[in-house]
mmCIF file of C-alpha atoms in Angstrom:
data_model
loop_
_atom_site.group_PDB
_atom_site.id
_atom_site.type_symbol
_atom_site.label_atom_id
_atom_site.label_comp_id
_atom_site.label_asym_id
_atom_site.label_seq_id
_atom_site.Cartn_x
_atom_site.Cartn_y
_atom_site.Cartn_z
ATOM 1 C CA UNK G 748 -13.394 12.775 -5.744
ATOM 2 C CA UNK G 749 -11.522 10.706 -3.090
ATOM 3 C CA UNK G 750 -11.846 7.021 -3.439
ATOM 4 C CA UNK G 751 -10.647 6.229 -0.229
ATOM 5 C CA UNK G 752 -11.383 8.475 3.046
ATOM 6 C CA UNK G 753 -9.833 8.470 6.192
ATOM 7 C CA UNK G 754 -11.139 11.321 7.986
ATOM 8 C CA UNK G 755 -9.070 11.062 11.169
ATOM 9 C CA UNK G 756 -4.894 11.691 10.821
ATOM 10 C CA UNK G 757 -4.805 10.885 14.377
ATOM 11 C CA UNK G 758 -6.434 8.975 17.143
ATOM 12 C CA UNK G 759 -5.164 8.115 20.705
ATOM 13 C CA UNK G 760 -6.343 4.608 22.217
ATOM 14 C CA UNK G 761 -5.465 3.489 25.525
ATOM 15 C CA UNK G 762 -3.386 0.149 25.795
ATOM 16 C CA UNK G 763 -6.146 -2.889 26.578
ATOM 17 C CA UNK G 764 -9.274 -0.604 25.005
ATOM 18 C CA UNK G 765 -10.605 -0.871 21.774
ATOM 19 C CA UNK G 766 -10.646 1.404 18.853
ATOM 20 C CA UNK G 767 -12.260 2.121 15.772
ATOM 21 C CA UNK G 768 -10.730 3.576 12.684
ATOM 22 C CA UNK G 769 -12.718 4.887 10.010
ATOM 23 C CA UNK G 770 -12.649 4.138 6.357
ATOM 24 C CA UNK G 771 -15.340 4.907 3.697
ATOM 25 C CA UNK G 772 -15.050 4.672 -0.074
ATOM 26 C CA UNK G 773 -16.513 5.165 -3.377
ATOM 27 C CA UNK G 774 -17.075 2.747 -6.199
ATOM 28 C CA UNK G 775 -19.552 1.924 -8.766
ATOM 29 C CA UNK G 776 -18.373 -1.369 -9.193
ATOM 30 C CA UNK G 777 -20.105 -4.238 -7.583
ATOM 31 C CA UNK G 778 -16.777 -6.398 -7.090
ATOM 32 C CA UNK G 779 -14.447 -4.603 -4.897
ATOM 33 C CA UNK G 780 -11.954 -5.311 -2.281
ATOM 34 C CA UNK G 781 -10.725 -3.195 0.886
ATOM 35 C CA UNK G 782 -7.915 -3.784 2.787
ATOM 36 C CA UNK G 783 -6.492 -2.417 5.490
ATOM 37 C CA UNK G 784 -2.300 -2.095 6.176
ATOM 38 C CA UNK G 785 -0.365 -0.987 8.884
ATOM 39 C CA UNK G 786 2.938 1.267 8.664
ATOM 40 C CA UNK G 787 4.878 1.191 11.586
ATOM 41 C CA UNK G 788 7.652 3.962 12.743
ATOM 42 C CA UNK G 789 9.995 1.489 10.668
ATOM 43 C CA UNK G 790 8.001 2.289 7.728
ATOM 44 C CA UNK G 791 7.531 -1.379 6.111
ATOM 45 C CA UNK G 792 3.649 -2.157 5.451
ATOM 46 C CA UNK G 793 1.754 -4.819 6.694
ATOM 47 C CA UNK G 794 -1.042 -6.599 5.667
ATOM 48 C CA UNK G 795 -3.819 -6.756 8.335
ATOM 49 C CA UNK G 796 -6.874 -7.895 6.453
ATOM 50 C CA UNK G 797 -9.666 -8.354 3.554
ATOM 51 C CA UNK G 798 -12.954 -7.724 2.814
ATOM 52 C CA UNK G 799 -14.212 -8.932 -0.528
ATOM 53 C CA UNK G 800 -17.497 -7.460 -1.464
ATOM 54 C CA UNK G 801 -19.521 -10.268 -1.879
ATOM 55 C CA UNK G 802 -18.370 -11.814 1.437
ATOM 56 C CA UNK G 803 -21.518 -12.451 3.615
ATOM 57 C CA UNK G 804 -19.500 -12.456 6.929
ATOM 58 C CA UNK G 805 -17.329 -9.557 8.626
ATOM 59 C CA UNK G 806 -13.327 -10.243 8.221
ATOM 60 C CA UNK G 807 -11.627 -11.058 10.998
ATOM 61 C CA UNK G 808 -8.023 -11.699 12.387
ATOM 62 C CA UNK G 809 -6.784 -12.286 15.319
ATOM 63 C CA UNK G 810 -7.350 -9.036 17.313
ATOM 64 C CA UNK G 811 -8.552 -6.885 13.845
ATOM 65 C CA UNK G 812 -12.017 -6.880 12.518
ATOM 66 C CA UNK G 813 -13.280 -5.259 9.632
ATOM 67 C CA UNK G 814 -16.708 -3.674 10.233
ATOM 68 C CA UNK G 815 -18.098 -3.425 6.806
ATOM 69 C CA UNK G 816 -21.349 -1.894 6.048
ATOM 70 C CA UNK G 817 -21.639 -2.184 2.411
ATOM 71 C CA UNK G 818 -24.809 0.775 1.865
ATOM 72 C CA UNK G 819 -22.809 3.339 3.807
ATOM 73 C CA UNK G 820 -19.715 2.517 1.951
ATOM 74 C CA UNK G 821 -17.387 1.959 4.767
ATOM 75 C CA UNK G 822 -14.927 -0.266 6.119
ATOM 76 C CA UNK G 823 -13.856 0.440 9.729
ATOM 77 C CA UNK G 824 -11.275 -1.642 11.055
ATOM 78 C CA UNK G 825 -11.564 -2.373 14.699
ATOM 79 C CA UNK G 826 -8.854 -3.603 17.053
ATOM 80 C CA UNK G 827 -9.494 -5.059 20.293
ATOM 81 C CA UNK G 828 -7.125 -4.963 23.005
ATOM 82 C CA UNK G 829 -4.562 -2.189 22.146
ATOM 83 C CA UNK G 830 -0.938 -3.128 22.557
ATOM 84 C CA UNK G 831 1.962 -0.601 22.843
ATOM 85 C CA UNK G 832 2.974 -2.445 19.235
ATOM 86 C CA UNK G 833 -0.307 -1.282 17.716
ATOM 87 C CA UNK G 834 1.052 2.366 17.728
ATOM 88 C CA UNK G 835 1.413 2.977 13.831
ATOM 89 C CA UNK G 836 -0.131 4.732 10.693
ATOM 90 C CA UNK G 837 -2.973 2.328 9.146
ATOM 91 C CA UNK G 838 -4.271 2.752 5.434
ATOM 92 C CA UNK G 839 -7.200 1.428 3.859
ATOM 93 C CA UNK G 840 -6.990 0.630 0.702
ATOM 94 C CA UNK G 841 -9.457 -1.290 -2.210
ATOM 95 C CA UNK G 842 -8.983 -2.603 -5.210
ATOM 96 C CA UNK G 843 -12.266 -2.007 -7.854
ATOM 97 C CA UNK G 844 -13.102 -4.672 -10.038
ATOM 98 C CA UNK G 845 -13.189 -8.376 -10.134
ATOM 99 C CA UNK G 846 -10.775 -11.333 -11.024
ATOM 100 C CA UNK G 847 -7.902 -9.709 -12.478
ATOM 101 C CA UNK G 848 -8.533 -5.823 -12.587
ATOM 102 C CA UNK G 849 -7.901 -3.150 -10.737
ATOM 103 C CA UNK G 850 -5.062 -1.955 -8.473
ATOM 104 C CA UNK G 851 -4.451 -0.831 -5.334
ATOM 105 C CA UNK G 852 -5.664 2.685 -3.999
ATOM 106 C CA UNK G 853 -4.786 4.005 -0.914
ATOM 107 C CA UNK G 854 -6.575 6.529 1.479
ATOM 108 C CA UNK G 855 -3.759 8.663 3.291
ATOM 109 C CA UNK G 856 -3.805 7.113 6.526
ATOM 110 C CA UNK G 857 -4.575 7.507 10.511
ATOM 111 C CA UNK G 858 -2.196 7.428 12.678
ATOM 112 C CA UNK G 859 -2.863 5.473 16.072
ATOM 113 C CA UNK G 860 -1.264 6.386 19.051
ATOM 114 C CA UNK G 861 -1.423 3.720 21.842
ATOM 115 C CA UNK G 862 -0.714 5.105 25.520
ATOM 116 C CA UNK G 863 0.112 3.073 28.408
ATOM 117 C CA UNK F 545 12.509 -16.078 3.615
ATOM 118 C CA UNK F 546 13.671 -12.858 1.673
ATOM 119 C CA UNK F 547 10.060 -11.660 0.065
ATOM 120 C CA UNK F 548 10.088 -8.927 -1.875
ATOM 121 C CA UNK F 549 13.925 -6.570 -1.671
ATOM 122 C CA UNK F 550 14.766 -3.140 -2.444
ATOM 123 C CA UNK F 551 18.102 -1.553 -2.434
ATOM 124 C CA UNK F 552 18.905 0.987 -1.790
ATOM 125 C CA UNK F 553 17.111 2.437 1.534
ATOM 126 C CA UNK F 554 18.473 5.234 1.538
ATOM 127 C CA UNK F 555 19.615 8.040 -1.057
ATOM 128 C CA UNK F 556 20.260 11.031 -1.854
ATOM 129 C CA UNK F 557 20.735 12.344 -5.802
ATOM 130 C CA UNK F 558 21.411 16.327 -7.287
ATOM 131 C CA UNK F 559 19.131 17.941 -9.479
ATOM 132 C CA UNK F 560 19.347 16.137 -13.058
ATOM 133 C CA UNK F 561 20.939 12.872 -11.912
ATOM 134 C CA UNK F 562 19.749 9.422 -12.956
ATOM 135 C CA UNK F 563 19.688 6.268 -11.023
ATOM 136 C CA UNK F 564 17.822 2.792 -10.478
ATOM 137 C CA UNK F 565 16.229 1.412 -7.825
ATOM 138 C CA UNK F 566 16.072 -2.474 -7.802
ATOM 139 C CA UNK F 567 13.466 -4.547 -6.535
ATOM 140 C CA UNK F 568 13.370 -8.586 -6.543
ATOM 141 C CA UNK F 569 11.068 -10.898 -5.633
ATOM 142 C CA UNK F 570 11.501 -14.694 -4.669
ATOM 143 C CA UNK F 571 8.276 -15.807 -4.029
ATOM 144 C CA UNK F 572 6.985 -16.347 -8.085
ATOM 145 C CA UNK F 573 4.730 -13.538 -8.315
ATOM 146 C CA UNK F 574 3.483 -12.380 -11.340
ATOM 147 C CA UNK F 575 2.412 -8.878 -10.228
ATOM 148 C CA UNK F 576 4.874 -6.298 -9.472
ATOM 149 C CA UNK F 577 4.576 -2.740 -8.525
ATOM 150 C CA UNK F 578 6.094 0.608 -7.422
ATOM 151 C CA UNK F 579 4.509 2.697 -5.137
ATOM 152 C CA UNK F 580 5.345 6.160 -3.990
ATOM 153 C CA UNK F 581 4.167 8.135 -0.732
ATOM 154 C CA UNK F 582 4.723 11.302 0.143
ATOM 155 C CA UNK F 583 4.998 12.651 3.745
ATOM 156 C CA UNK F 584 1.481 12.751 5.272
ATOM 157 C CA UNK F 585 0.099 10.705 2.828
ATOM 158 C CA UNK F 586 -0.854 7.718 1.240
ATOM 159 C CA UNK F 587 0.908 5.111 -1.647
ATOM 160 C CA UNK F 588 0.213 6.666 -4.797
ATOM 161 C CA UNK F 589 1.114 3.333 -7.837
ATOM 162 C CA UNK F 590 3.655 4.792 -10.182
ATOM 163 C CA UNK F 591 4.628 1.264 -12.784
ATOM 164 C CA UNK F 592 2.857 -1.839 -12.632
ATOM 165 C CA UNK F 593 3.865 -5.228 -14.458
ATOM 166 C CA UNK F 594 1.638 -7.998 -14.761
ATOM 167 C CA UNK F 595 4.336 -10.508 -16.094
ATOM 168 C CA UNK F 596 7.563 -10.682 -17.322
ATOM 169 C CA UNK F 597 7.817 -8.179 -20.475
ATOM 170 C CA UNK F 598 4.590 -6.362 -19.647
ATOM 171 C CA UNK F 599 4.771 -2.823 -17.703
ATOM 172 C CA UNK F 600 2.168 -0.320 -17.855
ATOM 173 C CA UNK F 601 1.488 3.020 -16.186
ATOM 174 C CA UNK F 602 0.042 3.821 -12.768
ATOM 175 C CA UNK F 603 -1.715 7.085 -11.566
ATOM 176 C CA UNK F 604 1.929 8.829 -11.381
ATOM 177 C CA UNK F 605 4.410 7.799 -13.730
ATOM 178 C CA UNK F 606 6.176 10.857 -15.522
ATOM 179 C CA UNK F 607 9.751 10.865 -14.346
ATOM 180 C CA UNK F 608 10.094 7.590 -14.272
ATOM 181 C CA UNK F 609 10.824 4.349 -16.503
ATOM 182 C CA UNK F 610 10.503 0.725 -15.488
ATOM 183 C CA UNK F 611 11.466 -2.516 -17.050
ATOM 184 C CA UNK F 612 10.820 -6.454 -16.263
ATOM 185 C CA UNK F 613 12.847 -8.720 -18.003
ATOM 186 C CA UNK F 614 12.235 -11.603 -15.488
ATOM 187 C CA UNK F 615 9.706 -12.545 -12.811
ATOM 188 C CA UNK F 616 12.091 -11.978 -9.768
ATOM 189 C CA UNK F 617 13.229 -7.801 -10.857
ATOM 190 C CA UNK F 618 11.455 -5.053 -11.488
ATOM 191 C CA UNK F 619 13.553 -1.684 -11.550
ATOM 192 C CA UNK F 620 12.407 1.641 -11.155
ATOM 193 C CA UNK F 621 14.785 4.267 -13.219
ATOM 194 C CA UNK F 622 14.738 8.118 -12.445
ATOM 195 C CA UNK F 623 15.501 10.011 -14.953
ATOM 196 C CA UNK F 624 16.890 13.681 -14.538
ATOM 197 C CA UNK F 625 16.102 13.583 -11.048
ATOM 198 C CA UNK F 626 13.959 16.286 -9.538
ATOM 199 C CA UNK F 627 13.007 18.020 -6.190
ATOM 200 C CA UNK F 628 9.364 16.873 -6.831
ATOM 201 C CA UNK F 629 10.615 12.986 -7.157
ATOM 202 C CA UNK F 630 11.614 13.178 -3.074
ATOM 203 C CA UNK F 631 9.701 10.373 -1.478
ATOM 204 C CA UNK F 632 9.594 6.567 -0.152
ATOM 205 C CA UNK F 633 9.707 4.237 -2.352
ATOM 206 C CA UNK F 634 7.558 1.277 -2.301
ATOM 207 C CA UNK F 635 8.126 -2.016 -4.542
ATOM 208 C CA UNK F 636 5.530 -4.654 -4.191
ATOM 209 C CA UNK F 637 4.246 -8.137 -5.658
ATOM 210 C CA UNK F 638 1.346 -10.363 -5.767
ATOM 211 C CA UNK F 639 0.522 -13.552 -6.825
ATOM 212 C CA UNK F 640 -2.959 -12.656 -7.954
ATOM 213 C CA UNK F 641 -3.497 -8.572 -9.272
ATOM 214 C CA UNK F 642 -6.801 -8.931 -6.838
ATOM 215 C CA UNK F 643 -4.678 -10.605 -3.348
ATOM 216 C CA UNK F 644 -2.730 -8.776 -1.080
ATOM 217 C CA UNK F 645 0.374 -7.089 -1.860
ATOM 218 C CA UNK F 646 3.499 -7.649 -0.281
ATOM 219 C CA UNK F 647 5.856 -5.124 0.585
ATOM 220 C CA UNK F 648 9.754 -4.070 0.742
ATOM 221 C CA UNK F 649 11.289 -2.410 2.959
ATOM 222 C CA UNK F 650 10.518 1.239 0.946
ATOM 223 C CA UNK F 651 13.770 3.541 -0.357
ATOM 224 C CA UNK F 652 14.092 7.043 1.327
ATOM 225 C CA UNK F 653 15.042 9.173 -1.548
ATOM 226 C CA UNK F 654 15.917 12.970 -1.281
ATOM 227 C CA UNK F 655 16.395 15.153 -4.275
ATOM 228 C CA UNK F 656 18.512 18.166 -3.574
#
């Protein structure tokens, strides 16, 4: 079974509106963390933002928020206020286990087409 | 401000060659790791190294060999190269195995 789920490979926004791309994942482990990276055309990775699974608030920054609902198992990241720059694939991503375990696994990505 | 480096970024090998891709770090890290990813899909972790001297296997490693003599490098060596080994190459370090990883550049790599 897939750990991490992205069940759209593409989605079209348009610049200044909001979108929502889906994540959902599958653990046993109490202590997790998801994360969410973008891949522009370029093809370096970014780091966009954390959710640690004992955090009490949603993650936030700047125009990304994470909307995590723990009992469904998912992790949506939603940006506000599409640019033209936003266009890019995103992967989620979590890492099982506390403190010092556990790497990185990714889902296979959306890609997020912003049009002007 | 260099981060994490990889060189080459782009290459292309025959069937059955051998070569290295190098990877450095400047930012003290102790975690290092190579990723792969395939068109149309996500980074699948090849190597790890959790310190200087300490390397161990990721969910794809045949084909491959790594080594980490210091904190700063972490190479990646192919081995008899093979069609299946085409792919982006991602190197990677963190301070903390839990934190966010940063990223290189990646290493287009074609196998012919």
């Amino acid at each position: 079974a897939q750990k991490i789920t992205q069940t759209q490979p593409g989605m079209f926004v348009q610049e200044k509106e909001a979108v929502t791309l889906d994540c959902t994942y599958d653990t046993s482990d109490p202590s997790y963390g998801l994360f969410w990276y973008k891949q522009p055309s370029s093809g370096e990775m970014i780091f966009l933002i954390y959710q640690g699974s004992y955090d009490q608030q949603n993650a936030t920054e700047g125009r990304y928020s994470l909307n995590f609902q723990k009992a469904r198992k998912s992790a949506n990241l939603v940006i506000s206020a599409s640019q033209l720059g936003d266009s890019a694939m995103y992967f989620c991503a979590m890492r099982e286990g506390g403190g010092s375990q556990g790497n990185l696994i990714f889902g296979k990505g959306t890609k997020l087409s912003v049009k002007p | 401000n260099a981060g994490v480096t990889q060189t080459p970024k782009f290459r292309i090998l025959k069937i059955g060659q051998s070569m290295t891709l190098q990877c450095t770090q400047d930012m003290n890290h102790n975690y290092m790791y190579w990723y792969r990813q395939d068109p149309g899909m996500g980074l699948k972790l090849i190597y790890y190294s959790v310190g200087a001297g300490i390397t161990d296997k990721g969910e794809v490693p045949n084909g491959y060999n790594v080594s980490r003599s210091t904190t700063e490098d972490f190479p990646l060596r192919l081995e008899l190269a093979a069609p299946s080994q085409t792919s982006v190459y991602f190197c990677a370090s963190s301070y903390r195995r839990s934190e966010k990883l940063f990223f290189g550049s990646g290493t287009q790599l074609s196998v012919l």
